[in-house]
Short mmCIF file of the N, C-alpha and C atoms (twelve columns), coordinates in Angstrom:
data_MODEL
# 
_entry.id   MODEL 
# 
loop_
_atom_site.group_PDB 
_atom_site.id 
_atom_site.type_symbol 
_atom_site.label_atom_id 
_atom_site.label_alt_id 
_atom_site.label_comp_id 
_atom_site.label_asym_id 
_atom_site.label_seq_id 
_atom_site.Cartn_x 
_atom_site.Cartn_y 
_atom_site.Cartn_z 
_atom_site.pdbx_PDB_model_num 
ATOM 1   N N  . UNK A 1  3.334   -25.375 18.110 1 
ATOM 2   C CA . UNK A 1  3.836   -26.410 18.409 1 
ATOM 3   C C  . UNK A 1  3.327   -27.146 19.521 1 
ATOM 4   N N  . UNK A 2  3.091   -28.419 19.137 1 
ATOM 5   C CA . UNK A 2  2.124   -29.222 20.274 1 
ATOM 6   C C  . UNK A 2  3.256   -29.911 21.132 1 
ATOM 7   N N  . UNK A 3  3.115   -29.403 22.500 1 
ATOM 8   C CA . UNK A 3  4.017   -29.848 23.457 1 
ATOM 9   C C  . UNK A 3  3.580   -31.327 24.104 1 
ATOM 10  N N  . UNK A 4  2.285   -31.679 24.147 1 
ATOM 11  C CA . UNK A 4  1.762   -32.908 24.553 1 
ATOM 12  C C  . UNK A 4  0.301   -33.115 24.150 1 
ATOM 13  N N  . UNK A 5  0.005   -34.473 24.293 1 
ATOM 14  C CA . UNK A 5  -1.528  -34.763 23.996 1 
ATOM 15  C C  . UNK A 5  -1.536  -34.962 22.507 1 
ATOM 16  N N  . UNK A 6  -2.922  -35.172 22.061 1 
ATOM 17  C CA . UNK A 6  -3.140  -35.334 20.686 1 
ATOM 18  C C  . UNK A 6  -4.270  -34.513 20.177 1 
ATOM 19  N N  . UNK A 7  -4.185  -34.154 18.944 1 
ATOM 20  C CA . UNK A 7  -5.232  -33.390 18.345 1 
ATOM 21  C C  . UNK A 7  -5.723  -33.759 16.958 1 
ATOM 22  N N  . UNK A 8  -6.827  -33.368 16.645 1 
ATOM 23  C CA . UNK A 8  -7.285  -33.762 15.234 1 
ATOM 24  C C  . UNK A 8  -7.401  -32.407 14.304 1 
ATOM 25  N N  . UNK A 9  -7.049  -32.718 13.238 1 
ATOM 26  C CA . UNK A 9  -7.035  -31.493 12.144 1 
ATOM 27  C C  . UNK A 9  -8.336  -31.775 11.385 1 
ATOM 28  N N  . UNK A 10 -9.282  -30.789 11.313 1 
ATOM 29  C CA . UNK A 10 -10.474 -30.929 10.725 1 
ATOM 30  C C  . UNK A 10 -10.647 -29.820 9.466  1 
ATOM 31  N N  . UNK A 11 -11.115 -30.277 8.350  1 
ATOM 32  C CA . UNK A 11 -11.402 -29.253 7.404  1 
ATOM 33  C C  . UNK A 11 -12.530 -28.372 7.699  1 
ATOM 34  N N  . UNK A 12 -12.949 -27.619 6.728  1 
ATOM 35  C CA . UNK A 12 -14.127 -26.499 7.005  1 
ATOM 36  C C  . UNK A 12 -15.497 -27.398 7.130  1 
ATOM 37  N N  . UNK A 13 -15.586 -28.509 6.665  1 
ATOM 38  C CA . UNK A 13 -16.666 -29.400 6.751  1 
ATOM 39  C C  . UNK A 13 -16.697 -30.283 8.009  1 
ATOM 40  N N  . UNK A 14 -15.749 -30.050 8.741  1 
ATOM 41  C CA . UNK A 14 -15.359 -30.933 9.926  1 
ATOM 42  C C  . UNK A 14 -14.900 -32.371 9.700  1 
ATOM 43  N N  . UNK A 15 -14.541 -32.649 8.554  1 
ATOM 44  C CA . UNK A 15 -13.945 -33.901 7.972  1 
ATOM 45  C C  . UNK A 15 -12.490 -33.949 8.679  1 
ATOM 46  N N  . UNK A 16 -12.391 -35.063 9.217  1 
ATOM 47  C CA . UNK A 16 -10.963 -35.247 9.876  1 
ATOM 48  C C  . UNK A 16 -9.822  -35.471 8.766  1 
ATOM 49  N N  . UNK A 17 -8.828  -34.675 8.850  1 
ATOM 50  C CA . UNK A 17 -7.846  -34.796 8.038  1 
ATOM 51  C C  . UNK A 17 -6.539  -35.421 8.338  1 
ATOM 52  N N  . UNK A 18 -6.186  -35.324 9.761  1 
ATOM 53  C CA . UNK A 18 -5.223  -35.949 10.375 1 
ATOM 54  C C  . UNK A 18 -5.320  -36.045 11.829 1 
ATOM 55  N N  . UNK A 19 -4.359  -36.782 12.574 1 
ATOM 56  C CA . UNK A 19 -4.329  -36.888 13.854 1 
ATOM 57  C C  . UNK A 19 -2.804  -36.704 14.222 1 
ATOM 58  N N  . UNK A 20 -2.504  -35.486 15.079 1 
ATOM 59  C CA . UNK A 20 -1.218  -35.152 15.386 1 
ATOM 60  C C  . UNK A 20 -0.861  -35.334 16.912 1 
ATOM 61  N N  . UNK A 21 0.525   -35.504 17.232 1 
ATOM 62  C CA . UNK A 21 0.746   -35.828 18.673 1 
ATOM 63  C C  . UNK A 21 1.993   -34.784 18.901 1 
ATOM 64  N N  . UNK A 22 2.397   -35.030 20.085 1 
ATOM 65  C CA . UNK A 22 3.634   -34.245 20.542 1 
ATOM 66  C C  . UNK A 22 4.750   -33.962 19.594 1 
ATOM 67  N N  . UNK A 23 5.147   -32.688 19.489 1 
ATOM 68  C CA . UNK A 23 6.073   -32.425 18.505 1 
ATOM 69  C C  . UNK A 23 5.574   -31.876 17.049 1 
ATOM 70  N N  . UNK A 24 4.295   -32.120 16.939 1 
ATOM 71  C CA . UNK A 24 3.799   -31.633 15.689 1 
ATOM 72  C C  . UNK A 24 3.713   -30.140 15.591 1 
ATOM 73  N N  . UNK A 25 3.792   -29.715 14.291 1 
ATOM 74  C CA . UNK A 25 3.521   -28.103 14.167 1 
ATOM 75  C C  . UNK A 25 2.450   -27.949 13.390 1 
ATOM 76  N N  . UNK A 26 1.562   -27.001 13.729 1 
ATOM 77  C CA . UNK A 26 0.303   -26.642 13.017 1 
ATOM 78  C C  . UNK A 26 0.366   -25.110 12.561 1 
ATOM 79  N N  . UNK A 27 -0.249  -24.801 11.490 1 
ATOM 80  C CA . UNK A 27 -0.341  -23.671 10.934 1 
ATOM 81  C C  . UNK A 27 0.774   -22.947 10.104 1 
ATOM 82  N N  . UNK A 28 1.717   -23.927 9.945  1 
ATOM 83  C CA . UNK A 28 3.069   -23.519 9.164  1 
ATOM 84  C C  . UNK A 28 2.602   -23.241 7.768  1 
ATOM 85  N N  . UNK A 29 1.678   -23.796 7.060  1 
ATOM 86  C CA . UNK A 29 1.251   -23.572 5.688  1 
ATOM 87  C C  . UNK A 29 0.787   -22.180 5.461  1 
ATOM 88  N N  . UNK A 30 -0.108  -21.840 6.441  1 
ATOM 89  C CA . UNK A 30 -0.655  -20.491 6.363  1 
ATOM 90  C C  . UNK A 30 0.340   -19.438 6.494  1 
ATOM 91  N N  . UNK A 31 1.130   -19.770 7.483  1 
ATOM 92  C CA . UNK A 31 2.413   -18.633 7.784  1 
ATOM 93  C C  . UNK A 31 3.450   -18.612 6.709  1 
ATOM 94  N N  . UNK A 32 3.877   -19.744 6.230  1 
ATOM 95  C CA . UNK A 32 4.836   -19.704 5.143  1 
ATOM 96  C C  . UNK A 32 4.340   -19.285 3.734  1 
ATOM 97  N N  . UNK A 33 3.064   -19.547 3.526  1 
ATOM 98  C CA . UNK A 33 2.514   -19.229 2.224  1 
ATOM 99  C C  . UNK A 33 1.738   -17.804 2.069  1 
ATOM 100 N N  . UNK A 34 1.610   -17.376 3.360  1 
ATOM 101 C CA . UNK A 34 0.800   -16.130 3.787  1 
ATOM 102 C C  . UNK A 34 -0.623  -16.245 3.100  1 
ATOM 103 N N  . UNK A 35 -1.125  -17.332 3.593  1 
ATOM 104 C CA . UNK A 35 -2.568  -17.669 3.068  1 
ATOM 105 C C  . UNK A 35 -3.456  -17.745 4.240  1 
ATOM 106 N N  . UNK A 36 -4.823  -17.790 4.094  1 
ATOM 107 C CA . UNK A 36 -5.579  -17.946 5.356  1 
ATOM 108 C C  . UNK A 36 -5.542  -19.487 5.785  1 
ATOM 109 N N  . UNK A 37 -5.694  -19.810 7.089  1 
ATOM 110 C CA . UNK A 37 -5.874  -21.190 7.412  1 
ATOM 111 C C  . UNK A 37 -6.875  -21.844 6.811  1 
ATOM 112 N N  . UNK A 38 -6.824  -23.163 6.422  1 
ATOM 113 C CA . UNK A 38 -7.800  -23.883 5.912  1 
ATOM 114 C C  . UNK A 38 -8.493  -25.056 6.638  1 
ATOM 115 N N  . UNK A 39 -7.825  -25.228 7.945  1 
ATOM 116 C CA . UNK A 39 -8.117  -26.332 8.799  1 
ATOM 117 C C  . UNK A 39 -8.261  -25.807 10.171 1 
ATOM 118 N N  . UNK A 40 -8.973  -26.576 11.117 1 
ATOM 119 C CA . UNK A 40 -9.158  -26.327 12.549 1 
ATOM 120 C C  . UNK A 40 -8.392  -27.488 13.311 1 
ATOM 121 N N  . UNK A 41 -7.937  -26.938 14.534 1 
ATOM 122 C CA . UNK A 41 -7.187  -28.160 15.399 1 
ATOM 123 C C  . UNK A 41 -8.108  -28.099 16.450 1 
ATOM 124 N N  . UNK A 42 -8.550  -29.407 16.712 1 
ATOM 125 C CA . UNK A 42 -9.301  -29.896 17.911 1 
ATOM 126 C C  . UNK A 42 -8.732  -30.803 18.927 1 
ATOM 127 N N  . UNK A 43 -8.759  -30.428 20.110 1 
ATOM 128 C CA . UNK A 43 -8.036  -31.330 21.114 1 
ATOM 129 C C  . UNK A 43 -8.503  -32.721 21.099 1 
ATOM 130 N N  . UNK A 44 -7.891  -33.857 21.206 1 
ATOM 131 C CA . UNK A 44 -8.337  -35.189 20.983 1 
ATOM 132 C C  . UNK A 44 -8.061  -35.889 22.373 1 
ATOM 133 N N  . UNK A 45 -7.315  -35.261 23.229 1 
ATOM 134 C CA . UNK A 45 -6.937  -35.822 24.567 1 
ATOM 135 C C  . UNK A 45 -7.174  -34.753 25.463 1 
ATOM 136 N N  . UNK A 46 -7.129  -35.142 26.812 1 
ATOM 137 C CA . UNK A 46 -7.262  -34.135 27.802 1 
ATOM 138 C C  . UNK A 46 -5.875  -33.461 28.301 1 
ATOM 139 N N  . UNK A 47 -4.879  -33.877 27.675 1 
ATOM 140 C CA . UNK A 47 -3.345  -33.302 28.207 1 
ATOM 141 C C  . UNK A 47 -2.746  -32.532 26.961 1 
ATOM 142 N N  . UNK A 48 -3.771  -31.854 26.406 1 
ATOM 143 C CA . UNK A 48 -3.081  -30.997 25.280 1 
ATOM 144 C C  . UNK A 48 -2.347  -29.653 25.792 1 
ATOM 145 N N  . UNK A 49 -1.141  -29.629 25.474 1 
ATOM 146 C CA . UNK A 49 -0.387  -28.300 25.752 1 
ATOM 147 C C  . UNK A 49 0.230   -27.972 24.469 1 
ATOM 148 N N  . UNK A 50 0.150   -26.609 24.089 1 
ATOM 149 C CA . UNK A 50 0.969   -26.169 22.957 1 
ATOM 150 C C  . UNK A 50 1.418   -24.736 23.141 1 
ATOM 151 N N  . UNK A 51 2.284   -24.460 22.378 1 
ATOM 152 C CA . UNK A 51 2.779   -22.895 22.329 1 
ATOM 153 C C  . UNK A 51 2.537   -22.397 21.028 1 
ATOM 154 N N  . UNK A 52 1.928   -21.404 21.204 1 
ATOM 155 C CA . UNK A 52 1.567   -20.394 20.090 1 
ATOM 156 C C  . UNK A 52 2.453   -19.393 19.715 1 
ATOM 157 N N  . UNK A 53 3.142   -19.294 18.476 1 
ATOM 158 C CA . UNK A 53 4.107   -18.178 18.278 1 
ATOM 159 C C  . UNK A 53 3.407   -17.151 17.455 1 
ATOM 160 N N  . UNK A 54 3.576   -15.804 17.788 1 
ATOM 161 C CA . UNK A 54 3.189   -14.656 16.781 1 
ATOM 162 C C  . UNK A 54 3.964   -14.692 15.521 1 
ATOM 163 N N  . UNK A 55 3.618   -13.952 14.516 1 
ATOM 164 C CA . UNK A 55 4.437   -13.949 13.345 1 
ATOM 165 C C  . UNK A 55 5.801   -13.523 13.516 1 
ATOM 166 N N  . UNK A 56 5.979   -12.308 14.318 1 
ATOM 167 C CA . UNK A 56 7.458   -11.844 14.459 1 
ATOM 168 C C  . UNK A 56 8.265   -13.048 15.301 1 
ATOM 169 N N  . UNK A 57 7.556   -13.637 16.313 1 
ATOM 170 C CA . UNK A 57 8.410   -14.603 16.940 1 
ATOM 171 C C  . UNK A 57 8.942   -15.743 16.165 1 
ATOM 172 N N  . UNK A 58 7.832   -16.207 15.141 1 
ATOM 173 C CA . UNK A 58 8.329   -17.212 14.376 1 
ATOM 174 C C  . UNK A 58 9.567   -16.731 13.419 1 
ATOM 175 N N  . UNK A 59 9.345   -15.544 12.924 1 
ATOM 176 C CA . UNK A 59 10.466  -15.116 11.992 1 
ATOM 177 C C  . UNK A 59 11.845  -15.073 12.787 1 
ATOM 178 N N  . UNK A 60 11.774  -14.602 13.980 1 
ATOM 179 C CA . UNK A 60 13.003  -14.602 14.973 1 
ATOM 180 C C  . UNK A 60 13.510  -16.019 15.286 1 
ATOM 181 N N  . UNK A 61 12.627  -16.999 15.319 1 
ATOM 182 C CA . UNK A 61 13.090  -18.363 15.582 1 
ATOM 183 C C  . UNK A 61 13.857  -19.009 14.399 1 
ATOM 184 N N  . UNK A 62 13.098  -18.728 13.155 1 
ATOM 185 C CA . UNK A 62 13.667  -19.379 11.955 1 
ATOM 186 C C  . UNK A 62 14.991  -18.644 11.671 1 
ATOM 187 N N  . UNK A 63 15.229  -17.182 12.008 1 
ATOM 188 C CA . UNK A 63 16.451  -16.618 11.816 1 
ATOM 189 C C  . UNK A 63 17.603  -17.269 12.943 1 
ATOM 190 N N  . UNK A 64 17.390  -17.435 14.020 1 
ATOM 191 C CA . UNK A 64 18.119  -18.058 15.112 1 
ATOM 192 C C  . UNK A 64 18.460  -19.466 14.717 1 
ATOM 193 N N  . UNK A 65 17.481  -20.242 14.224 1 
ATOM 194 C CA . UNK A 65 17.627  -21.585 14.044 1 
ATOM 195 C C  . UNK A 65 17.220  -22.047 12.578 1 
ATOM 196 N N  . UNK A 66 18.026  -21.800 11.531 1 
ATOM 197 C CA . UNK A 66 17.769  -22.118 10.330 1 
ATOM 198 C C  . UNK A 66 17.560  -23.576 10.010 1 
ATOM 199 N N  . UNK A 67 17.936  -24.387 10.627 1 
ATOM 200 C CA . UNK A 67 17.760  -25.916 10.597 1 
ATOM 201 C C  . UNK A 67 16.140  -26.333 10.789 1 
ATOM 202 N N  . UNK A 68 15.674  -25.479 11.899 1 
ATOM 203 C CA . UNK A 68 14.123  -25.640 12.198 1 
ATOM 204 C C  . UNK A 68 13.331  -25.182 11.248 1 
ATOM 205 N N  . UNK A 69 13.902  -24.042 10.503 1 
ATOM 206 C CA . UNK A 69 13.112  -23.476 9.146  1 
ATOM 207 C C  . UNK A 69 13.075  -24.586 8.310  1 
ATOM 208 N N  . UNK A 70 14.069  -25.170 7.994  1 
ATOM 209 C CA . UNK A 70 14.253  -26.278 7.060  1 
ATOM 210 C C  . UNK A 70 13.434  -27.636 7.401  1 
ATOM 211 N N  . UNK A 71 13.281  -27.889 8.633  1 
ATOM 212 C CA . UNK A 71 12.423  -28.934 9.148  1 
ATOM 213 C C  . UNK A 71 10.799  -28.563 9.047  1 
ATOM 214 N N  . UNK A 72 10.686  -27.376 9.331  1 
ATOM 215 C CA . UNK A 72 9.218   -26.886 9.015  1 
ATOM 216 C C  . UNK A 72 8.749   -26.926 7.636  1 
ATOM 217 N N  . UNK A 73 9.689   -26.515 6.694  1 
ATOM 218 C CA . UNK A 73 9.507   -26.354 5.338  1 
ATOM 219 C C  . UNK A 73 9.303   -27.775 4.752  1 
ATOM 220 N N  . UNK A 74 10.157  -28.732 5.182  1 
ATOM 221 C CA . UNK A 74 9.932   -30.129 4.574  1 
ATOM 222 C C  . UNK A 74 8.493   -30.763 5.241  1 
ATOM 223 N N  . UNK A 75 8.350   -30.335 6.477  1 
ATOM 224 C CA . UNK A 75 6.927   -30.942 6.921  1 
ATOM 225 C C  . UNK A 75 5.776   -30.288 6.210  1 
ATOM 226 N N  . UNK A 76 5.877   -28.898 5.904  1 
ATOM 227 C CA . UNK A 76 4.716   -28.328 5.133  1 
ATOM 228 C C  . UNK A 76 4.641   -28.897 3.740  1 
ATOM 229 N N  . UNK A 77 5.780   -29.326 3.019  1 
ATOM 230 C CA . UNK A 77 5.757   -29.899 1.722  1 
ATOM 231 C C  . UNK A 77 5.087   -31.341 1.544  1 
ATOM 232 N N  . UNK A 78 5.426   -31.992 2.876  1 
ATOM 233 C CA . UNK A 78 4.695   -33.423 3.071  1 
ATOM 234 C C  . UNK A 78 3.222   -33.307 3.122  1 
ATOM 235 N N  . UNK A 79 2.694   -32.237 3.880  1 
ATOM 236 C CA . UNK A 79 1.355   -32.113 4.182  1 
ATOM 237 C C  . UNK A 79 0.640   -31.714 3.029  1 
ATOM 238 N N  . UNK A 80 1.468   -30.751 2.149  1 
ATOM 239 C CA . UNK A 80 0.751   -30.256 0.808  1 
ATOM 240 C C  . UNK A 80 0.363   -31.603 -0.035 1 
ATOM 241 N N  . UNK A 81 1.442   -32.545 -0.109 1 
ATOM 242 C CA . UNK A 81 1.352   -33.561 -0.992 1 
ATOM 243 C C  . UNK A 81 0.169   -34.475 -0.481 1 
ATOM 244 N N  . UNK A 82 -0.011  -34.628 0.806  1 
ATOM 245 C CA . UNK A 82 -0.957  -35.644 1.295  1 
ATOM 246 C C  . UNK A 82 -2.384  -35.180 1.303  1 
ATOM 247 N N  . UNK A 83 -2.652  -33.927 1.370  1 
ATOM 248 C CA . UNK A 83 -3.980  -33.043 1.355  1 
ATOM 249 C C  . UNK A 83 -4.206  -32.941 -0.073 1 
# 
């Protein structure tokens, strides 16, 4: 979860796929579909702060906050369509 700043999402050939900012979630497709990550995240500003959650932490957050799970799921579906 990106707390501040801006990042670029790059594919394996370093082609820029997206620019994300505060509040964005990355890595959700790999987690939810249990597949390897297909992109990298690169800081695009000097004020990037993020929270990294381990698999068991993500599962607990989703159990405690089902609405958050729904939001992440919808975001994942939008990304799948755009890529």
